[in-house]
Amino acid sequence: MANSALWAREICTFYNKIVLQEFIARSGTSPVAIDLDNFSLRSEGLRERFNLVDIVTTDTLLDRARTIRATANRNATYRGFNSRMTSQLSGRVFVFLTELMVFLPRDLGEVQPFSAPALRVLELRGDARQPSHAPVSLHTLMSILLTPDCLRDLTLKRVVNTESPSPTLCDRQQAAPLKLTTFNCLTFDERIIEAVPLVVLNELPLVFID
């Protein structure tokens, strides 16, 4: 088990199909680190292989994910972009996930609620120029934040549609205060402080990022 856990942590170390498949095979059923940022970094100087991201983001591996990192939009140098990320997050139950740091482009549609009870770090970034174009509704955000009791770090940047309908009074009453250590947000995302009373920040310094 210990050896499989080591392989599972390193599956995105090499930008090579044969090596990637070997690491996945040796990871067994251990929770995996899907680090597409590192995947892209490791591809520097290599020929782009379009199917490698698909191999490392299968439903089977996502169900076993302990961390998911894919923090950049599609561009000429970033090879970790996953055009299916929005749909793959939606409706999924992440049993092992402790860290989710992803970029969600506005043109890939709206994220539906998902569950990650072990989540400690949540960073959602997007490219919406106005609230109505953001891919995460207040209802979805509320649903995500209702689940993890251990969430400590929350970053939201141009990703929350604060013009979407607010959660119901019943939903708000069921929500327990978050015990965050950091909360970073940008522009219209900061409106969630009023729109979602779930985010109760006791003596927590807010950081509004540009």
Short mmCIF file of C-alpha atoms in Angstrom, two decimals:
data_model
loop_
_atom_site.label_atom_id
_atom_site.label_comp_id
_atom_site.label_asym_id
_atom_site.label_seq_id
_atom_site.Cartn_x
_atom_site.Cartn_y
_atom_site.Cartn_z
CA MET A 1 0.00 0.00 0.00
CA ALA A 2 2.84 2.38 0.89
CA ASN A 3 4.48 1.86 -2.48
CA SER A 4 1.24 2.37 -4.39
CA ALA A 5 0.67 5.63 -2.49
CA LEU A 6 4.07 6.87 -3.63
CA TRP A 7 3.28 6.13 -7.28
CA ALA A 8 -0.14 7.77 -6.86
CA ARG A 9 1.45 11.02 -5.64
CA GLU A 10 3.76 11.20 -8.66
CA ILE A 11 1.59 10.26 -11.65
CA CYS A 12 1.96 13.72 -13.20
CA THR A 13 5.74 13.82 -12.89
CA PHE A 14 6.59 12.78 -16.45
CA TYR A 15 5.04 14.02 -19.70
CA ASN A 16 5.29 10.63 -21.35
CA LYS A 17 2.44 8.24 -22.18
CA ILE A 18 4.24 4.99 -21.38
CA VAL A 19 5.60 6.28 -18.07
CA LEU A 20 2.24 7.84 -17.18
CA GLN A 21 0.39 4.58 -17.74
CA GLU A 22 2.99 2.70 -15.70
CA PHE A 23 2.64 5.11 -12.78
CA ILE A 24 -1.15 4.81 -12.92
CA ALA A 25 -0.94 1.01 -12.95
CA ARG A 26 1.44 0.95 -9.99
CA SER A 27 -0.74 3.38 -8.02
CA GLY A 28 -3.28 0.61 -7.53
CA THR A 29 -6.35 2.03 -5.81
CA SER A 30 -4.51 4.70 -3.80
CA PRO A 31 -5.76 8.33 -3.90
CA VAL A 32 -3.93 10.20 -6.66
CA ALA A 33 -2.50 13.68 -7.15
CA ILE A 34 -3.76 15.08 -10.44
CA ASP A 35 -1.42 18.04 -10.88
CA LEU A 36 -1.89 19.32 -14.42
CA ASP A 37 0.21 22.39 -13.62
CA ASN A 38 3.20 20.17 -12.95
CA PHE A 39 2.30 18.07 -15.98
CA SER A 40 2.52 21.18 -18.14
CA LEU A 41 5.79 22.27 -16.54
CA ARG A 42 7.34 18.86 -17.19
CA SER A 43 6.37 19.07 -20.87
CA GLU A 44 8.69 22.00 -21.55
CA GLY A 45 10.79 21.29 -24.62
CA LEU A 46 8.74 18.20 -25.54
CA ARG A 47 6.30 17.69 -28.38
CA GLU A 48 2.71 18.26 -27.29
CA ARG A 49 0.66 15.10 -26.84
CA PHE A 50 -3.01 15.94 -26.74
CA ASN A 51 -4.28 12.70 -25.20
CA LEU A 52 -2.13 12.72 -22.05
CA VAL A 53 -4.45 15.07 -20.16
CA ASP A 54 -7.37 12.80 -21.06
CA ILE A 55 -5.48 9.78 -19.69
CA VAL A 56 -4.82 11.42 -16.34
CA THR A 57 -8.35 12.84 -15.96
CA THR A 58 -10.45 9.73 -16.52
CA ASP A 59 -13.49 9.30 -14.31
CA THR A 60 -11.74 6.46 -12.47
CA LEU A 61 -8.77 8.64 -11.52
CA LEU A 62 -10.92 11.66 -10.65
CA ASP A 63 -12.93 9.49 -8.25
CA ARG A 64 -9.62 8.67 -6.51
CA ALA A 65 -8.23 12.21 -6.59
CA ARG A 66 -6.67 13.59 -3.42
CA THR A 67 -5.56 16.81 -5.13
CA ILE A 68 -6.56 18.43 -8.42
CA ARG A 69 -4.58 21.37 -9.77
CA ALA A 70 -5.21 23.00 -13.14
CA THR A 71 -4.92 26.71 -12.56
CA ALA A 72 -4.41 28.21 -16.03
CA ASN A 73 -6.63 28.85 -19.01
CA ARG A 74 -5.88 27.42 -22.45
CA ASN A 75 -2.89 29.14 -24.03
CA ALA A 76 0.09 28.35 -26.23
CA THR A 77 2.41 27.31 -23.38
CA TYR A 78 0.06 25.62 -20.88
CA ARG A 79 -0.40 21.93 -21.64
CA GLY A 80 -2.50 21.05 -18.62
CA PHE A 81 -5.76 22.54 -19.84
CA ASN A 82 -8.73 20.16 -19.57
CA SER A 83 -11.76 21.28 -21.57
CA ARG A 84 -13.91 18.75 -19.66
CA MET A 85 -13.11 20.04 -16.18
CA THR A 86 -16.42 21.84 -15.65
CA SER A 87 -18.50 18.82 -16.61
CA GLN A 88 -16.23 16.38 -14.74
CA LEU A 89 -16.55 18.29 -11.48
CA SER A 90 -20.33 18.60 -11.77
CA GLY A 91 -22.36 16.08 -9.78
CA ARG A 92 -19.32 14.12 -8.61
CA VAL A 93 -18.62 12.89 -5.08
CA PHE A 94 -14.91 13.26 -4.27
CA VAL A 95 -14.31 10.98 -1.30
CA PHE A 96 -10.58 11.66 -0.92
CA LEU A 97 -10.22 15.19 -2.30
CA THR A 98 -8.45 17.59 0.07
CA GLU A 99 -7.24 20.26 -2.39
CA LEU A 100 -9.00 21.62 -5.46
CA MET A 101 -7.35 24.46 -7.38
CA VAL A 102 -8.81 24.96 -10.87
CA PHE A 103 -9.44 27.55 -13.56
CA LEU A 104 -12.99 27.46 -14.94
CA PRO A 105 -13.42 29.36 -18.21
CA ARG A 106 -16.79 31.04 -18.66
CA ASP A 107 -17.28 29.48 -22.10
CA LEU A 108 -17.34 25.90 -20.77
CA GLY A 109 -20.71 26.29 -19.10
CA GLU A 110 -21.99 26.31 -15.53
CA VAL A 111 -20.64 24.07 -12.80
CA GLN A 112 -23.25 21.95 -11.07
CA PRO A 113 -23.02 21.08 -7.34
CA PHE A 114 -20.47 18.50 -6.29
CA SER A 115 -19.42 17.04 -2.95
CA ALA A 116 -15.97 16.86 -1.36
CA PRO A 117 -16.32 16.17 2.39
CA ALA A 118 -12.55 16.09 3.06
CA LEU A 119 -11.78 19.36 1.24
CA ARG A 120 -9.32 21.67 3.00
CA VAL A 121 -8.25 24.01 0.17
CA LEU A 122 -10.63 25.35 -2.47
CA GLU A 123 -9.41 27.75 -5.14
CA LEU A 124 -11.72 28.55 -8.04
CA ARG A 125 -10.61 31.06 -10.64
CA GLY A 126 -12.23 32.18 -13.86
CA ASP A 127 -12.24 34.79 -16.58
CA ALA A 128 -15.75 36.21 -16.26
CA ARG A 129 -15.90 39.94 -16.95
CA GLN A 130 -19.20 40.37 -15.18
CA PRO A 131 -21.09 38.35 -12.55
CA SER A 132 -23.74 36.94 -14.90
CA HIS A 133 -21.02 35.24 -16.99
CA ALA A 134 -19.39 33.45 -14.05
CA PRO A 135 -19.71 29.62 -14.05
CA VAL A 136 -20.49 29.04 -10.35
CA SER A 137 -23.93 30.06 -9.09
CA LEU A 138 -24.58 31.01 -5.47
CA HIS A 139 -26.63 27.83 -5.10
CA THR A 140 -23.74 25.69 -6.33
CA LEU A 141 -21.25 27.49 -4.12
CA MET A 142 -23.52 26.96 -1.12
CA SER A 143 -23.83 23.25 -1.93
CA ILE A 144 -20.06 22.85 -2.21
CA LEU A 145 -19.37 24.70 1.02
CA LEU A 146 -22.03 22.83 3.01
CA THR A 147 -20.12 19.56 2.85
CA PRO A 148 -16.55 19.96 4.15
CA ASP A 149 -16.15 20.64 7.88
CA CYS A 150 -12.38 20.89 7.42
CA LEU A 151 -12.26 23.64 4.75
CA ARG A 152 -9.68 26.21 5.80
CA ASP A 153 -8.51 28.09 2.67
CA LEU A 154 -10.97 29.58 0.19
CA THR A 155 -10.05 31.61 -2.90
CA LEU A 156 -12.61 32.88 -5.42
CA LYS A 157 -11.59 35.00 -8.39
CA ARG A 158 -14.07 36.09 -11.06
CA VAL A 159 -15.89 32.78 -10.78
CA VAL A 160 -19.10 33.29 -8.76
CA ASN A 161 -22.30 34.53 -10.37
CA THR A 162 -23.45 36.81 -7.57
CA GLU A 163 -26.45 37.84 -9.66
CA SER A 164 -27.86 34.30 -9.53
CA PRO A 165 -30.70 33.51 -7.05
CA SER A 166 -29.53 33.44 -3.45
CA PRO A 167 -29.82 30.24 -1.39
CA THR A 168 -33.11 29.73 0.40
CA LEU A 169 -33.61 30.61 4.05
CA CYS A 170 -33.80 26.89 4.83
CA ASP A 171 -30.42 26.28 3.21
CA ARG A 172 -28.89 29.16 5.12
CA GLN A 173 -30.23 27.88 8.45
CA GLN A 174 -28.69 24.47 7.82
CA ALA A 175 -25.29 25.97 7.18
CA ALA A 176 -22.65 25.96 9.88
CA PRO A 177 -20.08 28.76 10.07
CA LEU A 178 -16.93 28.11 8.13
CA LYS A 179 -13.74 28.07 10.16
CA LEU A 180 -11.51 29.60 7.53
CA THR A 181 -7.93 30.70 8.03
CA THR A 182 -7.75 32.51 4.67
CA PHE A 183 -10.42 33.89 2.37
CA ASN A 184 -9.32 35.63 -0.83
CA CYS A 185 -11.76 37.04 -3.33
CA LEU A 186 -11.88 39.46 -6.24
CA THR A 187 -14.34 42.15 -7.37
CA PHE A 188 -17.88 40.82 -7.65
CA ASP A 189 -17.02 37.59 -5.78
CA GLU A 190 -16.80 39.54 -2.54
CA ARG A 191 -20.57 39.93 -2.64
CA ILE A 192 -20.93 36.37 -1.41
CA ILE A 193 -20.25 37.70 2.08
CA GLU A 194 -23.74 39.18 1.99
CA ALA A 195 -25.43 36.73 -0.38
CA VAL A 196 -24.31 33.54 1.38
CA PRO A 197 -24.49 33.92 5.18
CA LEU A 198 -22.79 30.53 5.33
CA VAL A 199 -19.49 32.36 5.12
CA VAL A 200 -19.17 33.56 8.69
CA LEU A 201 -15.71 34.97 9.15
CA ASN A 202 -14.93 35.37 12.82
CA GLU A 203 -11.97 37.72 13.17
CA LEU A 204 -10.79 36.64 9.75
CA PRO A 205 -8.84 39.18 7.69
CA LEU A 206 -10.25 39.39 4.16
CA VAL A 207 -7.87 39.72 1.27
CA PHE A 208 -9.35 41.28 -1.84
CA ILE A 209 -7.04 40.41 -4.70
CA ASP A 210 -6.61 42.16 -8.02
#
